[in-house]
Coordinates of C-alpha atoms in Angstrom, one line a residue:
M1 CA -7.4 -11.5 -1.1
P2 CA -4.0 -12.3 -2.5
T3 CA -2.6 -15.7 -1.8
Q4 CA 0.4 -17.6 -3.1
P5 CA 1.1 -21.3 -3.6
S6 CA 4.1 -23.5 -3.1
P7 CA 6.5 -23.6 -6.0
P8 CA 4.8 -25.4 -8.9
S9 CA 6.1 -28.8 -9.8
S10 CA 6.5 -27.7 -13.4
S11 CA 6.7 -24.4 -15.2
P12 CA 4.1 -23.1 -17.6
S13 CA 4.4 -24.2 -21.2
P14 CA 7.2 -22.7 -23.2
S15 CA 6.2 -19.4 -24.8
P16 CA 7.7 -16.3 -26.4
S17 CA 10.3 -15.3 -23.9
P18 CA 11.4 -12.0 -22.4
S19 CA 14.8 -10.9 -23.6
T20 CA 17.8 -10.5 -21.4
P21 CA 18.2 -6.7 -21.4
S22 CA 21.2 -5.0 -22.8
P23 CA 22.9 -2.5 -20.5
P24 CA 21.2 0.9 -20.9
S25 CA 23.4 3.5 -22.6
A26 CA 23.4 7.3 -22.5
A27 CA 21.3 7.2 -25.7
R28 CA 18.8 4.8 -24.3
P29 CA 17.4 5.5 -20.8
P30 CA 16.6 2.5 -18.6
T31 CA 13.2 0.9 -19.0
V32 CA 11.4 -0.1 -15.9
L33 CA 8.4 -2.4 -16.1
H34 CA 6.0 -2.2 -13.1
L35 CA 4.0 -5.4 -13.0
V36 CA 1.0 -4.7 -10.8
Q37 CA -2.0 -6.4 -9.2
P38 CA -4.1 -5.0 -7.4
V39 CA -5.0 -1.9 -9.4
E40 CA -6.5 0.2 -6.6
G41 CA -5.8 1.4 -3.1
G42 CA -2.4 1.9 -1.6
V43 CA -0.5 -0.3 -4.1
A44 CA -1.8 1.8 -7.1
R45 CA -1.0 5.1 -5.3
V46 CA 2.6 3.9 -4.7
V47 CA 3.1 2.8 -8.3
V48 CA 1.7 6.1 -9.6
D49 CA 4.1 8.1 -7.4
L50 CA 7.0 6.0 -8.6
V51 CA 6.0 6.4 -12.2
R52 CA 5.6 10.2 -11.9
A53 CA 9.1 10.6 -10.4
Q54 CA 10.8 8.1 -12.6
S55 CA 9.3 9.6 -15.8
A56 CA 10.4 13.0 -14.7
A57 CA 13.9 11.7 -14.1
G58 CA 14.1 10.4 -17.7
L59 CA 13.4 6.7 -17.2
R60 CA 11.1 4.9 -19.6
T61 CA 8.3 3.6 -17.4
V62 CA 5.8 0.9 -18.4
V63 CA 3.0 -0.4 -16.2
G64 CA 1.6 -3.8 -16.9
C65 CA -1.7 -4.4 -15.0
P66 CA -5.3 -5.6 -15.4
R67 CA -7.9 -3.3 -16.7
G68 CA -10.2 -1.5 -14.3
G69 CA -9.4 0.2 -11.0
Q70 CA -7.7 3.5 -10.6
L71 CA -4.3 2.6 -11.8
T72 CA -4.5 2.6 -15.6
E73 CA -5.7 6.2 -16.0
A74 CA -3.5 7.6 -13.2
A75 CA -0.4 5.9 -14.4
R76 CA -0.9 7.2 -17.9
E77 CA -1.4 10.7 -16.5
A78 CA 1.8 10.3 -14.5
G79 CA 3.8 9.5 -17.7
A80 CA 3.8 5.7 -18.1
E81 CA 3.0 3.5 -21.0
V82 CA 0.2 1.2 -19.8
L83 CA -0.2 -2.3 -21.2
T84 CA -2.8 -4.8 -20.2
W85 CA -1.8 -7.9 -18.2
R86 CA -4.7 -10.1 -17.5
A87 CA -4.5 -11.3 -13.9
G88 CA -6.9 -11.9 -11.0
R89 CA -6.3 -10.6 -7.6
A90 CA -6.5 -14.0 -5.9
L91 CA -4.8 -17.3 -6.8
G92 CA -6.8 -19.4 -9.1
P93 CA -6.7 -21.9 -12.0
G94 CA -5.6 -19.1 -14.4
L95 CA -2.1 -18.9 -12.9
A96 CA -0.4 -20.6 -15.8
A97 CA -2.1 -18.1 -18.3
E98 CA -1.1 -15.2 -16.0
V99 CA 2.5 -16.3 -16.0
L100 CA 2.4 -16.8 -19.8
G101 CA 0.9 -13.3 -20.1
A102 CA 3.6 -11.8 -18.0
R103 CA 6.3 -13.5 -20.1
R104 CA 4.8 -12.1 -23.3
L105 CA 4.5 -8.7 -21.8
I106 CA 8.1 -8.7 -20.6
G107 CA 9.3 -9.9 -24.0
R108 CA 7.5 -7.0 -25.6
V109 CA 8.8 -4.4 -23.3
R110 CA 12.3 -5.8 -22.8
P111 CA 12.8 -3.9 -19.5
D112 CA 16.1 -3.3 -17.9
V113 CA 14.4 -3.7 -14.5
L114 CA 11.2 -5.6 -13.5
H115 CA 9.5 -4.2 -10.4
A116 CA 6.7 -6.6 -9.3
H117 CA 4.2 -5.2 -6.9
S118 CA 2.3 -7.3 -4.4
A119 CA 1.6 -11.0 -4.2
K120 CA 0.2 -12.0 -7.5
A121 CA 2.6 -9.9 -9.6
G122 CA 5.4 -11.1 -7.5
L123 CA 4.4 -14.7 -8.1
A124 CA 3.8 -14.4 -11.9
G125 CA 6.7 -12.0 -12.6
R126 CA 9.3 -14.1 -10.8
L127 CA 8.1 -17.3 -12.4
A128 CA 8.1 -15.6 -15.8
V129 CA 11.7 -14.4 -15.8
R130 CA 13.4 -16.5 -13.1
G131 CA 16.3 -14.2 -12.7
A132 CA 16.9 -13.3 -16.3
V133 CA 16.0 -9.7 -15.8
P134 CA 17.0 -7.7 -12.7
T135 CA 14.0 -8.0 -10.5
V136 CA 12.7 -6.1 -7.5
F137 CA 9.8 -7.7 -5.6
Q138 CA 7.8 -5.4 -3.3
P139 CA 5.3 -7.3 -1.2
H140 CA 3.2 -4.4 0.1
A141 CA 2.4 -6.7 3.1
W142 CA 3.1 -10.4 3.1
S143 CA 0.7 -12.7 1.5
F144 CA 1.0 -15.3 4.3
D145 CA -0.3 -12.7 6.8
A146 CA -3.5 -12.4 4.8
V147 CA -4.6 -16.0 5.1
G148 CA -4.4 -18.9 7.5
G149 CA -3.8 -22.6 7.9
A150 CA -2.6 -24.6 4.9
T151 CA -2.9 -21.7 2.5
A152 CA -0.6 -19.5 4.7
A153 CA 1.9 -22.4 4.8
L154 CA 1.9 -22.7 1.0
A155 CA 2.2 -18.9 0.6
L156 CA 5.2 -18.9 2.9
R157 CA 6.8 -21.9 1.2
W158 CA 6.6 -20.0 -2.1
E159 CA 8.1 -16.8 -0.7
R160 CA 11.0 -18.8 0.7
F161 CA 11.5 -20.4 -2.7
G162 CA 10.8 -17.4 -4.9
S163 CA 13.3 -15.1 -3.1
R164 CA 16.1 -16.6 -5.2
W165 CA 14.5 -14.9 -8.2
A166 CA 14.5 -11.4 -6.8
D167 CA 17.6 -9.3 -6.9
R168 CA 16.0 -7.3 -4.1
V169 CA 13.0 -7.8 -1.9
L170 CA 11.9 -4.2 -1.2
C171 CA 10.0 -3.7 2.1
V172 CA 8.2 -0.5 3.1
S173 CA 9.1 -0.8 6.8
E174 CA 11.6 -2.5 9.0
A175 CA 8.8 -4.4 10.6
E176 CA 7.9 -5.9 7.3
R177 CA 11.5 -7.0 6.7
R178 CA 11.8 -8.5 10.2
T179 CA 8.7 -10.5 9.6
G180 CA 10.1 -11.9 6.4
E181 CA 13.4 -12.8 8.0
S182 CA 11.7 -14.3 11.0
E183 CA 9.7 -16.6 8.7
G184 CA 12.9 -17.9 7.0
I185 CA 12.9 -15.9 3.8
A186 CA 16.5 -15.6 2.7
A187 CA 16.4 -12.5 0.6
R188 CA 18.6 -9.6 -0.4
W189 CA 16.7 -6.9 1.5
S190 CA 16.1 -3.2 1.0
V191 CA 13.9 -1.1 3.2
I192 CA 12.5 2.1 1.7
R193 CA 9.6 3.5 3.7
N194 CA 6.5 4.8 2.1
G195 CA 6.0 8.5 1.6
V196 CA 3.3 10.9 0.5
D197 CA 3.1 14.0 -1.7
L198 CA 3.4 16.7 0.8
G199 CA 2.3 19.4 -1.7
H200 CA -1.0 17.5 -2.2
F201 CA -1.6 16.3 1.3
R202 CA -1.5 19.3 3.6
P203 CA -4.0 21.3 5.7
G204 CA -6.4 23.4 3.6
D205 CA -6.1 26.2 6.2
P206 CA -3.4 27.0 8.7
D207 CA -6.0 27.2 11.5
P208 CA -7.2 23.6 12.2
V209 CA -10.7 24.8 13.4
R210 CA -11.3 26.7 10.2
D211 CA -9.8 23.8 8.2
K212 CA -12.3 21.3 9.6
A213 CA -15.2 23.7 9.2
R214 CA -14.3 24.4 5.5
A215 CA -13.9 20.7 4.7
R216 CA -17.2 19.8 6.3
A217 CA -18.9 22.5 4.4
E218 CA -17.3 21.3 1.2
L219 CA -18.5 17.7 1.8
A220 CA -22.1 18.8 2.8
L221 CA -22.1 16.2 5.5
P222 CA -25.1 13.9 5.5
A223 CA -27.6 13.8 8.3
A224 CA -25.9 10.9 10.0
L225 CA -22.8 13.1 10.5
Q226 CA -24.5 16.3 11.4
G227 CA -24.0 17.7 14.9
D228 CA -21.2 19.1 17.0
G229 CA -19.7 15.8 18.3
P230 CA -16.3 14.6 17.3
L231 CA -15.9 13.0 13.9
A232 CA -13.8 9.9 13.3
V233 CA -12.9 8.9 9.7
C234 CA -11.7 5.6 8.4
V235 CA -10.2 5.6 4.9
G236 CA -9.4 2.4 3.0
R237 CA -10.8 -0.5 0.9
V238 CA -13.7 -2.0 2.8
C239 CA -12.3 -5.5 3.3
L240 CA -11.0 -8.0 5.8
Q241 CA -7.5 -6.5 5.8
K242 CA -8.5 -2.9 6.8
G243 CA -10.6 -4.1 9.7
Q244 CA -13.7 -1.9 9.4
D245 CA -15.7 -4.7 10.9
I246 CA -13.6 -4.4 14.1
L247 CA -14.3 -0.7 14.2
L248 CA -18.0 -1.2 13.8
R249 CA -18.0 -3.7 16.7
A250 CA -16.2 -1.2 18.8
W251 CA -18.4 1.7 17.9
P252 CA -21.4 1.0 20.2
E253 CA -19.0 0.7 23.2
L254 CA -17.4 4.0 22.2
L255 CA -20.8 5.7 22.1
G256 CA -21.3 4.7 25.7
A257 CA -18.4 7.0 26.6
V258 CA -18.8 9.7 23.8
P259 CA -22.5 9.7 22.8
R260 CA -22.2 12.4 20.2
A261 CA -19.3 10.8 18.3
R262 CA -19.8 10.2 14.6
L263 CA -18.0 7.9 12.1
A264 CA -17.5 8.0 8.3
L265 CA -16.1 5.0 6.4
V266 CA -14.5 6.3 3.2
G267 CA -13.9 3.7 0.5
D268 CA -15.5 0.7 -1.2
G269 CA -14.8 -3.0 -1.3
P270 CA -16.2 -6.5 -1.1
D271 CA -17.5 -6.1 2.5
T272 CA -19.4 -2.8 2.0
E273 CA -22.9 -4.1 1.8
R274 CA -22.5 -6.7 4.5
L275 CA -21.2 -4.1 6.9
R276 CA -23.7 -1.5 5.9
R277 CA -26.6 -3.8 6.9
T278 CA -25.2 -4.3 10.4
A279 CA -23.7 -0.9 11.1
P280 CA -24.8 0.9 14.3
P281 CA -26.4 4.4 14.3
G282 CA -24.2 7.4 13.6
V283 CA -22.1 5.6 10.9
H284 CA -22.0 6.9 7.3
F285 CA -20.6 4.9 4.3
A286 CA -19.2 7.5 2.0
G287 CA -18.1 5.1 -0.7
A288 CA -15.2 5.5 -3.0
V289 CA -14.1 9.1 -3.6
R290 CA -11.6 10.6 -6.1
D291 CA -10.1 13.0 -3.5
I292 CA -9.8 11.9 0.1
R293 CA -8.4 15.2 1.3
P294 CA -11.7 16.8 2.3
W295 CA -12.5 13.7 4.5
L296 CA -9.1 13.7 6.1
R297 CA -9.4 17.5 6.9
A298 CA -12.9 17.1 8.1
A299 CA -11.9 14.5 10.7
D300 CA -11.0 15.1 14.3
L301 CA -9.3 11.7 14.2
V302 CA -8.4 9.2 11.4
V303 CA -8.6 5.6 12.5
L304 CA -7.3 2.5 10.7
P305 CA -7.8 -0.8 12.6
S306 CA -6.0 -3.0 10.0
R307 CA -5.3 -6.7 10.5
W308 CA -2.1 -6.6 8.5
E309 CA -0.1 -4.0 6.5
G310 CA 3.4 -3.2 5.2
M311 CA 3.1 0.4 6.0
A312 CA -0.3 1.9 5.4
L313 CA -0.5 5.1 3.4
A314 CA -3.8 6.5 4.8
P315 CA -2.2 7.4 8.2
L316 CA 0.7 9.1 6.5
E317 CA -1.7 11.1 4.4
A318 CA -3.9 12.0 7.4
M319 CA -0.8 13.2 9.4
A320 CA 0.4 15.3 6.5
C321 CA -3.1 17.0 6.6
G322 CA -2.5 17.8 10.2
R323 CA -4.8 15.1 11.7
P324 CA -3.9 12.6 14.5
V325 CA -4.3 8.9 13.8
L326 CA -5.2 5.8 15.7
V327 CA -3.8 2.6 14.2
S328 CA -3.5 -1.0 15.1
D329 CA -0.1 -2.4 15.9
V330 CA 0.7 -4.1 12.7
S331 CA 3.8 -3.8 10.4
G332 CA 4.8 -0.2 9.8
A333 CA 2.4 1.3 12.3
R334 CA 5.0 2.1 15.0
E335 CA 7.3 3.5 12.4
S336 CA 4.6 5.7 11.1
L337 CA 3.7 7.5 14.4
P338 CA 5.5 10.5 15.8
P339 CA 7.8 9.8 18.8
G340 CA 5.8 9.3 22.0
Q341 CA 2.4 8.8 20.4
A342 CA 2.3 5.0 20.4
R343 CA 1.0 5.0 24.0
L344 CA -2.1 6.8 22.9
C345 CA -2.4 6.1 19.2
L346 CA -1.6 2.4 18.9
V347 CA -3.9 -0.5 19.8
E348 CA -3.7 -4.3 19.5
P349 CA -5.2 -5.7 16.3
E350 CA -8.6 -7.4 16.3
D351 CA -9.5 -6.1 19.8
P352 CA -12.8 -4.1 19.6
T353 CA -12.8 -3.3 23.3
A354 CA -9.2 -1.9 23.3
L355 CA -10.1 0.1 20.2
A356 CA -13.2 1.5 21.8
K357 CA -11.3 2.5 24.9
A358 CA -8.5 4.2 22.8
L359 CA -11.1 6.0 20.7
A360 CA -12.9 7.3 23.8
G361 CA -9.7 8.5 25.3
L362 CA -8.9 10.6 22.2
L363 CA -12.3 11.7 21.0
A364 CA -13.3 13.1 24.4
E365 CA -10.2 15.4 24.5
P366 CA -10.4 18.0 21.7
R367 CA -7.3 19.8 23.0
L368 CA -5.3 16.6 23.0
L369 CA -6.4 15.8 19.5
A370 CA -5.3 19.3 18.3
E371 CA -1.9 18.8 19.9
L372 CA -1.5 15.3 18.5
G373 CA -2.5 16.7 15.0
E374 CA 0.2 19.4 15.1
Q375 CA 2.8 16.8 16.1
A376 CA 1.6 14.5 13.3
E377 CA 1.9 17.1 10.6
R378 CA 5.5 18.1 11.7
H379 CA 6.4 14.4 11.7
A380 CA 5.0 13.7 8.3
R381 CA 6.8 16.6 6.8
T382 CA 10.1 15.6 8.3
D383 CA 10.0 11.8 7.7
F384 CA 7.5 10.9 4.9
D385 CA 8.2 13.1 1.8
V386 CA 7.5 10.9 -1.2
R387 CA 10.4 12.4 -3.1
R388 CA 12.8 10.7 -0.6
T389 CA 11.0 7.4 -1.3
T390 CA 11.0 7.7 -5.1
D391 CA 14.6 8.8 -5.2
A392 CA 15.7 5.9 -3.1
V393 CA 13.8 3.4 -5.3
T394 CA 15.3 4.9 -8.5
G395 CA 18.7 4.7 -6.8
L396 CA 18.1 1.0 -6.1
Y397 CA 17.5 0.4 -9.8
H398 CA 20.7 2.1 -10.8
E399 CA 22.6 0.1 -8.2
L400 CA 21.2 -3.2 -9.7
L401 CA 22.0 -2.1 -13.2
G402 CA 25.5 -1.3 -12.2
R403 CA 26.2 -4.8 -10.9
P404 CA 27.1 -7.7 -13.3
R405 CA 24.6 -10.4 -13.5
P406 CA 25.7 -13.8 -12.0
L407 CA 26.8 -16.1 -14.8
N408 CA 25.0 -19.1 -13.5
Q409 CA 21.6 -17.5 -13.5
E410 CA 19.0 -19.0 -15.9
R411 CA 18.8 -17.0 -19.0
I412 CA 15.8 -16.7 -21.2
S413 CA 16.8 -16.6 -24.9
R414 CA 15.7 -14.0 -27.4

C-alpha cells in the first residue's frame, strides 16, 4: 500500500544529476519520462494508454519502472523505451536509494517533461528533480486516503510540501481535486478524467443476451458459477483498497434475497488467499487474467466496492461493454455514472448491509439491469473515450513546455 512521509530533514547524498532540458525543437521531439510505481492494475493501464497515444503523436516516450508486473512488456509494445527503476510499492528504508535511482534515470534520459505516477513515484521523482524539470504529478488516488493515524498525517504533510515541485498536479476527477484542496494542498491543478479504449472495450454482440451467452461459453464457467441465476463480477486487484472483503461480507445477506446469485472475483493480490479461505458458497476466484472483456461481458452486473479511488477504470470498462455497475461513493464514482443512476448504483463505502441491499435490488430485476446497461454503454461512448484523455494530457505537456521556467527555481547542474 503506498504511503508517503513528511518532507525529509535532509536530501539524499549528492549524485549524478538530471540535466535541465533544452527546449525541444522541430528536429527533436519532446521527451516524456513516465516514472511509475505500481506496475500493474489501473495505473499501468493508464500509462500504457498515454504511451501509445504519445508515441503515435511523435513524442519520445520513456517509462522508468520496477521490473515485474504488466507494465514493462505492455509499455514496450505501445512504443516506449523502458528502463528499470528499482523502487518498492510501499515506503521503506530504501527511499534514499530510490530517489538516487530516479536522479540517475532522469540524468540519463534528460526528459523535457517528467510525469510521475502515483505516490511512490511522485515522492521520489519530485525529490529527485525539485523543480528543475517540468513535472506533472498524477496521484491516481491520494496516499493519505490509503492509510490512517500518524501515517496519514505524514503523507498529507508531504503532499502539502511536495506540491511546490509539481508544475501541475493532475487529477482524474473533480472529486480527487476537491479532496486535495480541502486538505490544504496548494497546487496548480489540472483535471483530466480517465478514459478507456472504446474500440477494445465494447459489447461482443449487439444483442446483450447473446453477448452474455457467448462470453460465458468462452469462459467455460466453473461449477461454482453454473446455473441460471444472475452473475455479479468484481474486477480489480484483491487488496484493501478495492474492498472485496466488504463484498464477501455482503454476499450471504444478498443470497437471502436472491438465492441463485453467483459472484466472480477477477484479479489477484495480497488478500487473495485470506479471502478465499473465508469466502461463502457461490463465489469463484478467477485470478489474474490477460483479457478482462469476457468476464465483463459475461456479467449481469459489475460491482466495485472500493474504499478509495481517483476514478476507477473497471467501471468505465464495464460500461463500455454495455454492463451496469454498482460502485461505492468514493472519488470519481459519481462522475463515472450515467445521469440518474446514482440512486440505484451508488452505495456508501464500507457498508456491507447497504451493499447487499443495493445488489439485491439490481440482481432481482433483469429488465432493469438491461436498461441500465444500455444507458451505461451510451454514457461511456459519449464521455469516456481515451483519445480525449490522452490528447488533453499531451496538450498539458505542450502548455508546460511553452511557458518559461521561473528563474528562482532550483536548478540541477549538468
